[in-house]
Structure formats: structure tokens, C-alpha cells
Coordinates of C-alpha atoms (C1' of nucleotides) in Angstrom, one line a residue:
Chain A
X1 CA 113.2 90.2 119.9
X2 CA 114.0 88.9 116.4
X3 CA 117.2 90.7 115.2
X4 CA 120.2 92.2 116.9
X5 CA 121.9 94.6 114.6
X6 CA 124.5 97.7 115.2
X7 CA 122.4 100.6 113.2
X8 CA 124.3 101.8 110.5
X9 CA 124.9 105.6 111.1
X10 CA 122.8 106.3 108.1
X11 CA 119.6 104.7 109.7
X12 CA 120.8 106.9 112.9
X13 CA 120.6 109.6 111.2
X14 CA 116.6 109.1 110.2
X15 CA 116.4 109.0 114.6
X16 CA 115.3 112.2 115.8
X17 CA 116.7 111.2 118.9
X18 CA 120.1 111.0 117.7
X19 CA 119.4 113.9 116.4
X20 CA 118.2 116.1 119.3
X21 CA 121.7 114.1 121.4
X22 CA 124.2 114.7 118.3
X23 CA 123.3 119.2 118.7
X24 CA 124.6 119.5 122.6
X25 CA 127.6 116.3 122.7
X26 CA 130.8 116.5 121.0
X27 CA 131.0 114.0 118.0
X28 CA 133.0 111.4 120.2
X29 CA 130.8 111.4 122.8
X30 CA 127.7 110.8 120.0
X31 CA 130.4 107.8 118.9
X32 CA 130.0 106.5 122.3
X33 CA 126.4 106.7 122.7
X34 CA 125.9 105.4 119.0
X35 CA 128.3 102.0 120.0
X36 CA 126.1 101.3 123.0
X37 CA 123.3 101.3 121.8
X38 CA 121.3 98.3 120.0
X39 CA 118.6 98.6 117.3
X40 CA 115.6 95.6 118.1
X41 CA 112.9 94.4 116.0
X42 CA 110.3 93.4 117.9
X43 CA 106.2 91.2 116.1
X44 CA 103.0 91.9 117.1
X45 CA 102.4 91.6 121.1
X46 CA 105.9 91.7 121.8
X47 CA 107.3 93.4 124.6
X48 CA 109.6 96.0 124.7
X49 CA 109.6 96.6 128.1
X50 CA 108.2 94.5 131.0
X51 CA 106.2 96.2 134.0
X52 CA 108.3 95.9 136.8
X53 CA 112.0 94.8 135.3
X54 CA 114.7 97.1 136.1
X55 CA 115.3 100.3 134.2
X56 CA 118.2 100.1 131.9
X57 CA 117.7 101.7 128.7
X58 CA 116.0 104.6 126.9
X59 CA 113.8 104.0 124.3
X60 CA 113.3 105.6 121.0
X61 CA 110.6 103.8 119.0
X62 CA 112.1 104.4 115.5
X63 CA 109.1 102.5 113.8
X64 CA 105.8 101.1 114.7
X65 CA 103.0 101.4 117.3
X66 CA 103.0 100.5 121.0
X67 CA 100.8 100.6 123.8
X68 CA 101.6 100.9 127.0
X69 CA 100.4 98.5 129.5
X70 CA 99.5 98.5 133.0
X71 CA 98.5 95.0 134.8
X72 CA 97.1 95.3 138.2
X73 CA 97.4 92.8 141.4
X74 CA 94.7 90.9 140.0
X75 CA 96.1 90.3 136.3
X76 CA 93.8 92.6 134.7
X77 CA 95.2 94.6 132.0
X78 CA 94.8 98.5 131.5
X79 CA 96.4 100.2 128.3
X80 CA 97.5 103.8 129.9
X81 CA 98.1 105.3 126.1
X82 CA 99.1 104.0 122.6
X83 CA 101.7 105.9 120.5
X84 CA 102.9 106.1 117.4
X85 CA 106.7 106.2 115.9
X86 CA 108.9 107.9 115.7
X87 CA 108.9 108.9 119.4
X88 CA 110.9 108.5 122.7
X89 CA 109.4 106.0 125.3
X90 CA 110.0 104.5 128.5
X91 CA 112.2 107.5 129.3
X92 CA 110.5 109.4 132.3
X93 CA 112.0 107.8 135.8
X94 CA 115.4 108.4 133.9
X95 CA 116.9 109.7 137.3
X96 CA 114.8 108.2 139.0
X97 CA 116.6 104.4 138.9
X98 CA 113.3 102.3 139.8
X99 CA 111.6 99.7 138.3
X100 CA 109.2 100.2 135.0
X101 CA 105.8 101.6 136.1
X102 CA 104.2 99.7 132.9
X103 CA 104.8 97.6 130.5
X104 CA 105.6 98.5 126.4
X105 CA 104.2 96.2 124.2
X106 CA 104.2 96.6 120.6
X107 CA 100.5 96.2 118.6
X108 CA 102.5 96.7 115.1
X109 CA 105.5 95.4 113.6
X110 CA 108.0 98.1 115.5
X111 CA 111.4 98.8 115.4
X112 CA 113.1 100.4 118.8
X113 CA 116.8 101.5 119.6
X114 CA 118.0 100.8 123.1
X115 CA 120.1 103.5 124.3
X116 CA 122.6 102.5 127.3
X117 CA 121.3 104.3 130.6
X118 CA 124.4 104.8 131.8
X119 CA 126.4 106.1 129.1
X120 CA 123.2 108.6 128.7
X121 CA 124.1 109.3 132.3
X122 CA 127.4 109.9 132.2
X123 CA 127.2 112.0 128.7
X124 CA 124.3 113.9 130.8
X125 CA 126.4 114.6 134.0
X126 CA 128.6 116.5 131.7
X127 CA 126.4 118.4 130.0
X128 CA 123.3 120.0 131.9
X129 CA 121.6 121.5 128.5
X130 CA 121.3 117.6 127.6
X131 CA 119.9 116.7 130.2
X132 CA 116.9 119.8 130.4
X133 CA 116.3 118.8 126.6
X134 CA 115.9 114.6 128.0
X135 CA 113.7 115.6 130.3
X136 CA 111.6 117.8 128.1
X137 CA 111.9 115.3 125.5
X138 CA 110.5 112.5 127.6
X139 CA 108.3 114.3 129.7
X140 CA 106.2 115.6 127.0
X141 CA 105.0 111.9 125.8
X142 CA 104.0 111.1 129.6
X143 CA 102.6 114.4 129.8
X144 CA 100.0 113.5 127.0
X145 CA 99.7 110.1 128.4
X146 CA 98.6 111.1 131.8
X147 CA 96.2 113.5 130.8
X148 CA 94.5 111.2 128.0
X149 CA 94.1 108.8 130.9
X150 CA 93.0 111.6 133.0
X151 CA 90.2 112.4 130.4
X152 CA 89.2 109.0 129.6
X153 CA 88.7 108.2 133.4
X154 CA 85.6 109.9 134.4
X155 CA 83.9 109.8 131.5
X156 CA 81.0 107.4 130.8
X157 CA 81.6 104.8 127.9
X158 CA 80.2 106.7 125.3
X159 CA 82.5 110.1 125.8
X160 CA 85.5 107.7 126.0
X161 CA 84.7 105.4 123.4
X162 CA 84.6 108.9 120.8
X163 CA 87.5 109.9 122.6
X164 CA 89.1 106.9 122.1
X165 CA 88.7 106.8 118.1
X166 CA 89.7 110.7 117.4
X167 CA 92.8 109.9 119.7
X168 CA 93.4 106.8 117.4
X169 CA 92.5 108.7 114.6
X170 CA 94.2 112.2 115.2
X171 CA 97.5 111.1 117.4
X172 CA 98.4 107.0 115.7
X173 CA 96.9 106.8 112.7
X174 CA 96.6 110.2 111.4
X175 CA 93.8 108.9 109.1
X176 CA 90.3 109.7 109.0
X177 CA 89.4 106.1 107.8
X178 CA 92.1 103.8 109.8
X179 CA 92.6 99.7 110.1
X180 CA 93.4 99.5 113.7
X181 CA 95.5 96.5 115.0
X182 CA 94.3 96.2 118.3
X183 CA 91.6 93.6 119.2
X184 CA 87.7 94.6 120.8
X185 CA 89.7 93.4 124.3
X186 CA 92.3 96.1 123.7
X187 CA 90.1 98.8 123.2
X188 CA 88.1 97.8 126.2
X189 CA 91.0 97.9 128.5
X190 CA 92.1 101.3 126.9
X191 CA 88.2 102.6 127.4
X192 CA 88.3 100.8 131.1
X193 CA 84.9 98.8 130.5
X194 CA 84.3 95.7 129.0
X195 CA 84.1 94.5 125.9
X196 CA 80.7 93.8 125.4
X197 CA 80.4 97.5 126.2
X198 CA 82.3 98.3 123.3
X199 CA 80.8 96.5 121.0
X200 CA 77.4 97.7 122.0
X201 CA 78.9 101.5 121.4
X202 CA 80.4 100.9 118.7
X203 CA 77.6 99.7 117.3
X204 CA 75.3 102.3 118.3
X205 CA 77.7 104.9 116.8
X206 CA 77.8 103.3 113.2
X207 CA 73.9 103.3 113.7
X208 CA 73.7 106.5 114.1
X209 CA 75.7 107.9 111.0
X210 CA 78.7 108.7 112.9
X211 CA 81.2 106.1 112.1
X212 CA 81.4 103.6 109.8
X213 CA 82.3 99.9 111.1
X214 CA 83.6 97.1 109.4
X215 CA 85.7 94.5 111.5
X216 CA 89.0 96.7 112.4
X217 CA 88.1 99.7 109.8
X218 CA 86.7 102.2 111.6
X219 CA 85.9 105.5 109.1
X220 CA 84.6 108.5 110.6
X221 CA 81.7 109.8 109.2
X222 CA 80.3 113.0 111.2
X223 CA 83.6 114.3 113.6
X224 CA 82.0 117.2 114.6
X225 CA 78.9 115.3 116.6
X226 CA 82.0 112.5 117.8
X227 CA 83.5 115.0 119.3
X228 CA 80.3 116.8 120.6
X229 CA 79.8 112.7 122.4
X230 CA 83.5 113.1 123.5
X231 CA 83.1 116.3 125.4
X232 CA 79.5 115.7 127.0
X233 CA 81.2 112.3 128.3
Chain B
X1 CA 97.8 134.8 149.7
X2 CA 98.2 136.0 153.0
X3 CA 101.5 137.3 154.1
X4 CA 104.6 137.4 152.0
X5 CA 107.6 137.2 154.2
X6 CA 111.4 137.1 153.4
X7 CA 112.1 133.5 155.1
X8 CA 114.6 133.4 157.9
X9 CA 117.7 131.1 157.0
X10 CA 116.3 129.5 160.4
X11 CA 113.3 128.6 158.4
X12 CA 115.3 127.4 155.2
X13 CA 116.8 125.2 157.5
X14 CA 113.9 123.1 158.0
X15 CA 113.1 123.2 154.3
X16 CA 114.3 119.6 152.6
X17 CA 114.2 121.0 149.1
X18 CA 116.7 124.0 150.2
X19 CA 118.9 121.0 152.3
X20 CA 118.8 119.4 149.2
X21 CA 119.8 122.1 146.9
X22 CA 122.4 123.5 149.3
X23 CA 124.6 120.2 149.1
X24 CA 125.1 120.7 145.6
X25 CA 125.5 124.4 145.3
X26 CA 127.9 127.0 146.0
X27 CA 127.0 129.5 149.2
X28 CA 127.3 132.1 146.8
X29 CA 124.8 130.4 144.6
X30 CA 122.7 128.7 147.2
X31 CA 122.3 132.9 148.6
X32 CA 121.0 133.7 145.0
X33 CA 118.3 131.0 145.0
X34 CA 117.1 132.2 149.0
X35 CA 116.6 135.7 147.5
X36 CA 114.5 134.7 145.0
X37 CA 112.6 132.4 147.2
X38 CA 109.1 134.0 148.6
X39 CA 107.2 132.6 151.3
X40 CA 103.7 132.4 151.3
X41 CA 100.8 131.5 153.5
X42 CA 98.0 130.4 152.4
X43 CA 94.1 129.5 154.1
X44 CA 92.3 127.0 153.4
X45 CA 90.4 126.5 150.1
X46 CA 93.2 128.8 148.4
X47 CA 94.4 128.3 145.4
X48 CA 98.6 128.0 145.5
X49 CA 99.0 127.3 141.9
X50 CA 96.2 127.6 139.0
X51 CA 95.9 125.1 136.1
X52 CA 96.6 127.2 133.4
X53 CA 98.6 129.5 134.2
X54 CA 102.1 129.9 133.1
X55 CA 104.6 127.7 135.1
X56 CA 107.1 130.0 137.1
X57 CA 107.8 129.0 140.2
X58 CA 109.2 125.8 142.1
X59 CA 106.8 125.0 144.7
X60 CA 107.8 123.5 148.4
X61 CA 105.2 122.8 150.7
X62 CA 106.5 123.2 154.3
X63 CA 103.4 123.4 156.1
X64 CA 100.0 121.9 155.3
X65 CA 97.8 119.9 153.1
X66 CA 97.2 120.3 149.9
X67 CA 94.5 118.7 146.9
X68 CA 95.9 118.3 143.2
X69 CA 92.8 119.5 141.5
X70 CA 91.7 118.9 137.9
X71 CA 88.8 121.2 136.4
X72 CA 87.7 119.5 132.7
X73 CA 86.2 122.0 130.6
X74 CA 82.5 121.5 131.7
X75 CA 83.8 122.5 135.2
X76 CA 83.4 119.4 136.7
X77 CA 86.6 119.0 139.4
X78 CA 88.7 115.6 140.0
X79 CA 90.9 115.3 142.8
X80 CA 93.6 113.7 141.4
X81 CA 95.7 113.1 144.5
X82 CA 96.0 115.3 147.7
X83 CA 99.7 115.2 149.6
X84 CA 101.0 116.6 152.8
X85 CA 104.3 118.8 153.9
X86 CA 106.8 118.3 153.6
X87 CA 107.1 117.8 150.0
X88 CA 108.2 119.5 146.3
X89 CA 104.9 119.6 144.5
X90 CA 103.8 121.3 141.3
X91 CA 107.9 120.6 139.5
X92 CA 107.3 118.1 137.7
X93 CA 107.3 120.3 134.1
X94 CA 110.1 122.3 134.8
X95 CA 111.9 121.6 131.9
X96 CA 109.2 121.5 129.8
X97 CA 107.9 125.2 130.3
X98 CA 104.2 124.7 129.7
X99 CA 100.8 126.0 131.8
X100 CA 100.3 123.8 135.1
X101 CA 98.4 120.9 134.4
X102 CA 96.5 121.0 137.4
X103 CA 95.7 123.2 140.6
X104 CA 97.2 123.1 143.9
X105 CA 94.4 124.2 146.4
X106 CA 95.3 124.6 150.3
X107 CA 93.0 122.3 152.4
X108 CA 94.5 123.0 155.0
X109 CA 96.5 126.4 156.5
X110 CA 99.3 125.7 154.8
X111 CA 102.9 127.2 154.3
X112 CA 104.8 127.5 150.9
X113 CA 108.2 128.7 149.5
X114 CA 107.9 129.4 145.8
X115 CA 111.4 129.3 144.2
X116 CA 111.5 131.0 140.9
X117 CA 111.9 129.3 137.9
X118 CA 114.4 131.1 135.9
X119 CA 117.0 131.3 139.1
X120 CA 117.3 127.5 139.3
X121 CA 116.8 127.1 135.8
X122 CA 120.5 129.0 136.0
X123 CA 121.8 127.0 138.4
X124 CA 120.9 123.4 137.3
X125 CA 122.9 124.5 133.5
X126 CA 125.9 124.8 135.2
X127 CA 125.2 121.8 137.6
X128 CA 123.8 118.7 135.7
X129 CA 124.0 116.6 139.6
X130 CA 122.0 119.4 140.7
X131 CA 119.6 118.9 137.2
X132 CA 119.5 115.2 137.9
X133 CA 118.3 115.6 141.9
X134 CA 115.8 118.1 140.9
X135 CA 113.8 115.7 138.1
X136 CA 114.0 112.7 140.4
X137 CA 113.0 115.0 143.6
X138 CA 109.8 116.1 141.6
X139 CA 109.2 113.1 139.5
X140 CA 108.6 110.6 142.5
X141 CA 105.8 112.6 143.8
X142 CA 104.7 112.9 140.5
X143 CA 104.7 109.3 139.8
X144 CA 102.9 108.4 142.8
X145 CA 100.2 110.5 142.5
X146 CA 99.8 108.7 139.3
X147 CA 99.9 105.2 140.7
X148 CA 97.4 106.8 142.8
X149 CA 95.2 107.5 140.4
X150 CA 95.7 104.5 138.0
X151 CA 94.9 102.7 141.0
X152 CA 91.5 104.3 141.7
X153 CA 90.4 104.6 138.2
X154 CA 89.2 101.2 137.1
X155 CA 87.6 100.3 140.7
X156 CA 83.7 99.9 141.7
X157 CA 83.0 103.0 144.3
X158 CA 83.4 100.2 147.2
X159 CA 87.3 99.3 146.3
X160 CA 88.0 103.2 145.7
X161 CA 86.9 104.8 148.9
X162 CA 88.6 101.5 150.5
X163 CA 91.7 102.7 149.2
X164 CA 90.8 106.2 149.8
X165 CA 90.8 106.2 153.7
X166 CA 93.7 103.8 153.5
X167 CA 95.6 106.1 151.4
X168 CA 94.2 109.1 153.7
X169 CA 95.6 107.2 156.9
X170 CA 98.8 106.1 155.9
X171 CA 99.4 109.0 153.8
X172 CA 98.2 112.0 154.5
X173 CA 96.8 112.2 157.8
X174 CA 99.3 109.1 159.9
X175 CA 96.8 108.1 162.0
X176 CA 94.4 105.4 162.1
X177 CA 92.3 107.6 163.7
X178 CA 91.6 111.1 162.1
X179 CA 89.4 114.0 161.5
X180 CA 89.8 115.3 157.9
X181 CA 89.7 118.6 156.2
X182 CA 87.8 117.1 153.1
X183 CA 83.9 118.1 152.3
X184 CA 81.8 115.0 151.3
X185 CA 82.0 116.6 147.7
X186 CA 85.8 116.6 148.0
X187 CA 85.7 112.6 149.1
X188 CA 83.8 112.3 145.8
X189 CA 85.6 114.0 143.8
X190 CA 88.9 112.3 144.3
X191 CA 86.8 108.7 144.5
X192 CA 85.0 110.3 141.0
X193 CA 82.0 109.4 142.0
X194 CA 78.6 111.3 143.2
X195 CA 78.6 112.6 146.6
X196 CA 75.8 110.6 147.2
X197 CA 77.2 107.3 146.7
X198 CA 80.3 108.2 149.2
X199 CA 77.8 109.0 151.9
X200 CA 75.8 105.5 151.3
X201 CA 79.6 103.8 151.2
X202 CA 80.7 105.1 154.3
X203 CA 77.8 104.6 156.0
X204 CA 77.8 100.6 154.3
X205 CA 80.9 100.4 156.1
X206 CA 80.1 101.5 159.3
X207 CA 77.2 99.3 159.6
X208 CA 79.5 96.6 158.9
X209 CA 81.9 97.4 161.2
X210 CA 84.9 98.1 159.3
X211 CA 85.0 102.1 160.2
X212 CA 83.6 104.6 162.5
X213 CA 82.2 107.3 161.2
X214 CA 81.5 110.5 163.2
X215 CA 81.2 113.7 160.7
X216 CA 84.3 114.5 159.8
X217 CA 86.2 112.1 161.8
X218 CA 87.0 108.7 160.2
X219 CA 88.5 105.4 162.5
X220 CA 89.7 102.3 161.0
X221 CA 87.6 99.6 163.1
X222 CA 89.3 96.6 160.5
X223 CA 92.5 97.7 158.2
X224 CA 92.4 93.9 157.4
X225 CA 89.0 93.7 156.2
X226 CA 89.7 97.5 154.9
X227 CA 92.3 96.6 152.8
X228 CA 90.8 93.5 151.3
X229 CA 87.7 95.5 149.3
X230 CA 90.1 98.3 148.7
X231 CA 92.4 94.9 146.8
X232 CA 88.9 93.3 145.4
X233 CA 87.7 96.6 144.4
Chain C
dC1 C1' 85.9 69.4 107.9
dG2 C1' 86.4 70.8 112.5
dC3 C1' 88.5 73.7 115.9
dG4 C1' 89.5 78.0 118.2
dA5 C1' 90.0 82.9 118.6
dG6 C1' 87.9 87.0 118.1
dC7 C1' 83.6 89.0 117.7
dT8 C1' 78.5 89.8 118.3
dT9 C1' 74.0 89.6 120.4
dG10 C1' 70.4 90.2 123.9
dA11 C1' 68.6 89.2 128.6
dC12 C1' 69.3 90.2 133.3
dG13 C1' 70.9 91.8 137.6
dT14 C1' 74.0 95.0 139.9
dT15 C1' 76.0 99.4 140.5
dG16 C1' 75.8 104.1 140.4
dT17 C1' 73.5 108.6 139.3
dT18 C1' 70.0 111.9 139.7
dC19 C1' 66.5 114.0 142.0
dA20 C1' 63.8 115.8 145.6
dA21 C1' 62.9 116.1 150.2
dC22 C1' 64.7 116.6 154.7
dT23 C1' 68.0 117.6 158.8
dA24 C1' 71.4 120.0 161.4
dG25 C1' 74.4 123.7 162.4
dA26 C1' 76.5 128.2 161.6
dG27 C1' 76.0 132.9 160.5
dT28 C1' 73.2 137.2 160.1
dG29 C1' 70.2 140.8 161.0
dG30 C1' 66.0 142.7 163.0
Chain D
dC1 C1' 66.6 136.0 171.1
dC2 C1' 64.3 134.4 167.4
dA3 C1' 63.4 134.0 162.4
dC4 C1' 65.9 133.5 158.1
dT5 C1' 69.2 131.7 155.1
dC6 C1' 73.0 129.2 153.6
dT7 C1' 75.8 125.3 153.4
dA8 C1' 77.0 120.5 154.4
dG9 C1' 75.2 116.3 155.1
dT10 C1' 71.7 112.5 154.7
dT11 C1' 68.0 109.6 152.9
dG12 C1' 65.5 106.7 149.8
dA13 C1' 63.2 105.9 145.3
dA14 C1' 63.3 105.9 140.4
dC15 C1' 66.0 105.4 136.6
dA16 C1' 70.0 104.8 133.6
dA17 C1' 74.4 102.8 132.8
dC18 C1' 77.3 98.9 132.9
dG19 C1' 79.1 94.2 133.6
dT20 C1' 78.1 89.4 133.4
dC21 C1' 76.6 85.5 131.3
dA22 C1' 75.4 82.3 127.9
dA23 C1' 74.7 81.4 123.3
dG24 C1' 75.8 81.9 118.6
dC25 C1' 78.5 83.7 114.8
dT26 C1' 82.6 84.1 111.4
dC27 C1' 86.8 83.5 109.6
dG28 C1' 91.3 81.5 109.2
dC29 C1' 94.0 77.5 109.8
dG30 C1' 95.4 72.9 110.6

DNA sequence: CGCGAGCTTGACGTTGTTCAACTAGAGTGG
DNA sequence: CCACTCTAGTTGAACAACGTCAAGCTCGCG
């Protein structure tokens, strides 16, 4: 965590979070909200939020790209999902006050206001619509999450390595032709093999005319037949 | 679908979710929700709530067992986790009024009350405490079958079905000593992997002392031993 | 220039799937 | 009461997928 700064209310306006809160609280109540909450700046491999730590703030990921990480009893690493701004994280066990079920790590330079669980709490014990809509709001992100990480699971490598890149390509970088930050490793623990595995698939793909490799550019060449490979597993 | 019965308020008595809503409701209101409440029964291998289908009803499970069931679009099923009564299942999206993302298939003679949607819907806007309960109620089931499955996912077959009779113990059936309701298929299915190789593993394990196999009847010979591949995966 | 991190390669053994054949028990109908 | 059939379970062999290992490569940086 580099900086510390109050947003200005101008940046707060740009959150769509503050936005979706500011329609069902009264302006003072927003005032409240807005004065407890902090704006972060957070480098590459930085964590936002620490598997296991307490729950104590809401996130919404104003700029950047995260992935959310899952560490087992044996220290290997698993990435559940990676998302793109702007979006609301971490949110989901809300009212549920336990620990963080994974951590947030960002892979991009990202920017992320922490919103005060408590003053959400109290803002939302007043006002029932607000809550439905925080729920909604958050539950849709884990929604996606869990079923990507449903579809990648039994899948062999090839299905979830295509998968992987359309879900890269189509959901974080919205590009066809994308420079991906993460590392060989991080893809491996998103695919669940290893990363020899990758690289071999990887490979094979670009030998086969349906992507184009070249270090961490990865072009799509023929997304029909990727997806085709996706769907067969 | 069986019978559909009016519950007795005797019944509701023993229902945790009612218990639950009653403390923060009106009678009046509380008398609202028990008319709009059906009770069904359902036999085994029926399906209680279809992925899919429009999301309309809260679902308690007072009496049974019952599989969370995934069907991917080459109808291949994955048993994602499989929970027993009593227990709110299937409300985790209730705020987000989508189609199920899974089915909820009977394995056992089970008993559910389905609470409509749109009456509690009513009554958690004017009661955000009753809003708040609701979402953690649903969302800790919810978040362990995930744990579940995160756990099972990135395992060799060995680890998984270690963790599978564990979890089928402690869990589901209580006993260290049990006779489940679960084909071969099913075992594979929720250890995603061929039927085959579930047969070989029990067997592995028998030889080696670490369970009794009779059929359908499963005995824990070594939880120690049992616990360690289910850890080492 | 040398070092280290990330990446690549191919060989090899292990794990897991598929297939085909077989067994056992339950239900059915002549 | 026996033959037939259907389903669940079991077995082992052949084959494919995958992880591991060990070695080498490349690029950026001190």
C-alpha cells in the first residue's frame, strides 16, 4: 500500500459503487460513508486482501486487475478467478462476519476504495433496498467466479487452457490480441496443472493456427475452433 | 413430488428457518409467510429444484439428503456437494433473481418446505435484520459447499475420495460407520473422476486396511491414516 | 560480464480413462 | 419356477494424459 489519500468527491463520482449507494441513502448518510472510507494504491503482487485476516471492509476495485487467490494447507497456490476494474470485490460474507475465504492480490497497477463495514452496516440496517442491491451487487462477481472455477475443474488441460484465454480475452482484457501480466506459474495455478503443462499447450495451440504466441502476447487467431477445444474439454 | 400438504404449525415448529424468521417478524407477518409455504415430499432420485429454471422459492430441507448437482452442457453431471436436513439450501441468489445454478436432487426420502420468493422478498424490505439473517443463513451453506469443492478440485483421485468418506462421515451421514445412498457413479461424480477408478480406490484402501468396504456400507478402519492422504492428496 | 528469474524443452514414470468382459441381484413374464 | 433382461458393481489391460525432473535458454539488471 503506497498512498493514503481521502478521494476527492469528483473521483467518487467516476465509482459506480458510490453510485449504486448514493440512489437508496440520503446525501448525509453518502457523507458518512464517503468520510470512512479510504482510497489505496496498491504495485504489482500486492495484496489487497489476505486469506484468512478478518473481514473489515468492502472493496470496490476502481482501477486495475486482480486475481483472487486461494493457498491450501500445503502452500500451494490456486487463482479461483481474475477480474477486471471497475468492479466490487471481497464483498460476499458481508453478513457473514468471518474471515476472508481467499486472498486479493493485484497482477496490475490497481487502485481500490475501502469502504468501512460497519458504517455499510449500519447505513444497511436502515435501509433494506440497500442491502438487496449489496447483495446482488456482490453476489454476481462470486456467482461468475464459482462457476468459471466450476467449468475449469473437470476439464482436461486443453479445454481449460482455451477456456482460460477467451475468459482473459472476453471478461479482463476485452482484446482479441492482449499482453497479459500474469506469469506461466499464474496461469498454471488458474488452469490447476503445472506449468510445464502450459507451456506444452500453449505451444501446441500456436502450432496449430489457433493462437499466436509471443512471450505474454497472446493473439487469437481461429476463436471459433478455441472455443470448439473449450467445450469438448 | 409426492404429496403437497398445508404444514401443521406443529411441524413449523421444528423448522429452524421458520424459528429463525419468526424472531424477527410480526405474528401477523410470520402467518403470511406460513400460507405461502408448501410442503413437499419428495423420493429418492427426485429432482427438488432444476438448474435452470427460474428461481422462486426458498428452499428448507427438513427431512433428508440431498446432492447439489451440476449438468455441463455435454450432459456430463458433477456433484458439487451433497448436505443433509436440516438446512436452507438452494437461497443463496435470492437477491439476485436469476435461474438456479444447480440442481437439488433427493437421495434420500426427503422432506421440503418451499417458501415463496416474492412473500419474503416483502418482508425482508421492510426488515433489513431480517434481510441480513437471511444472506448469512444461506450464504454459509453456500460457502462451504464451495470450500468443499475448492478442496476436492486440485487433488489426485486418492486425496479426494480420502476427503470424500471423511466429509460423508462427519457430515452427512455422523457415523463412522455407515451405509450410503450414493451409486458408485454418484461417488464419481462428486470425486470427478471415472467410476472405475473410485471402485479400484476403495478397494486400494481396503486392502490396506484403512476402510471396510461391504457394498454400500463404508467403515472407517484408520481416520488417522484416513485423513493423512485425504491432507497429502 | 555474470547472475537469477522466468521460460522452454524433451524424456520418463505415474496416474487416470476407456474399453470390454464378466458377476451378482432384482424384477418380469411365460 | 426358470429364463430373460436390466442395472450396479467389478476386473484388468491397453492407452492417453499429466506431472516431475533435469537441463538449457533468454533477457534484464546489477
Amino acid at each position: 500500500m503506497i498512498s493514503l489519500n481521502k478521494p476527492s468527491l469528483d473521483k467518487c463520482d467516476l465509482c459506480l459503487f458510490k453510485q449504486m449507494v448514493r440512489q437508496y441513502v440520503s446525501e448525509e448518510d453518502f457523507q458518512l460513508l464517503y468520510h470512512s472510507t479510504i482510497q489505496l494504491r496498491y504495485k504489482k503482487g500486492e495484496n489487497i486482501l489476505k486469506q484468512g485476516s478478518q473481514f473489515s471492509h468492502i472493496i470496490f476495485l476502481s482501477k486495475g486487475i486482480v486475481k483472487f487467490n486461494y493457498e491450501n494447507e500445503f502452500g500451494k497456490n490456486f487463482i479461483l478467478t481474475i477480474v477486471n476494474s471497475p468492479k466490487l470485490i471481497g464483498g460476499i460474507n458481508v453478513f457473514n462476519d468471518a474471515t476472508n475465504m481467499f486472498s486479493i492480490v493485484a497482477i496490475e497497477e490497481s487502485v481500490a476504495c475501502l469502504i468501512d463495514i460497519n458504517v455499510l452496516k449500519n447505513l444497511a440496517l436502515k435501509n433494506s433496498l440497500l442491502t438487496m442491491k449489496l447483495i446482488e451487487y456482490a453476489s454476481s462477481t462470486f456467482k461468475d467466479s464459482i462457476l468459471n472455477f466450476i467449468s475449469l475443474a473437470h476439464k482436461q488441460v486443453n479445454g481449460r487452457v482455451a477456456e482460460l484465454i477467451i475468459y482473459l480475452s472476453e471478461k479482463v482484457y476485452k482484446e482479441k490480441d492482449f499482453a497479459m501480466s500474469l506469469t506461466r506459474k499464474e496461469l498454471a495455478e488458474f488452469a490447476g496443472c503445472s506449468q510445464e503443462n502450459i507451456i506444452h499447450t500453449l505451444k501446441r495451440f500456436h502450432k496449430e493456427g489457433v493462437i499466436n504466441t509471443d512471450g505474454k502476447r497472446i493473439k487469437i487467431l481461429d476463436f471459433k475452433r478455441l472455443l470448439e477445444i473449450s467445450k469438448v474439454g
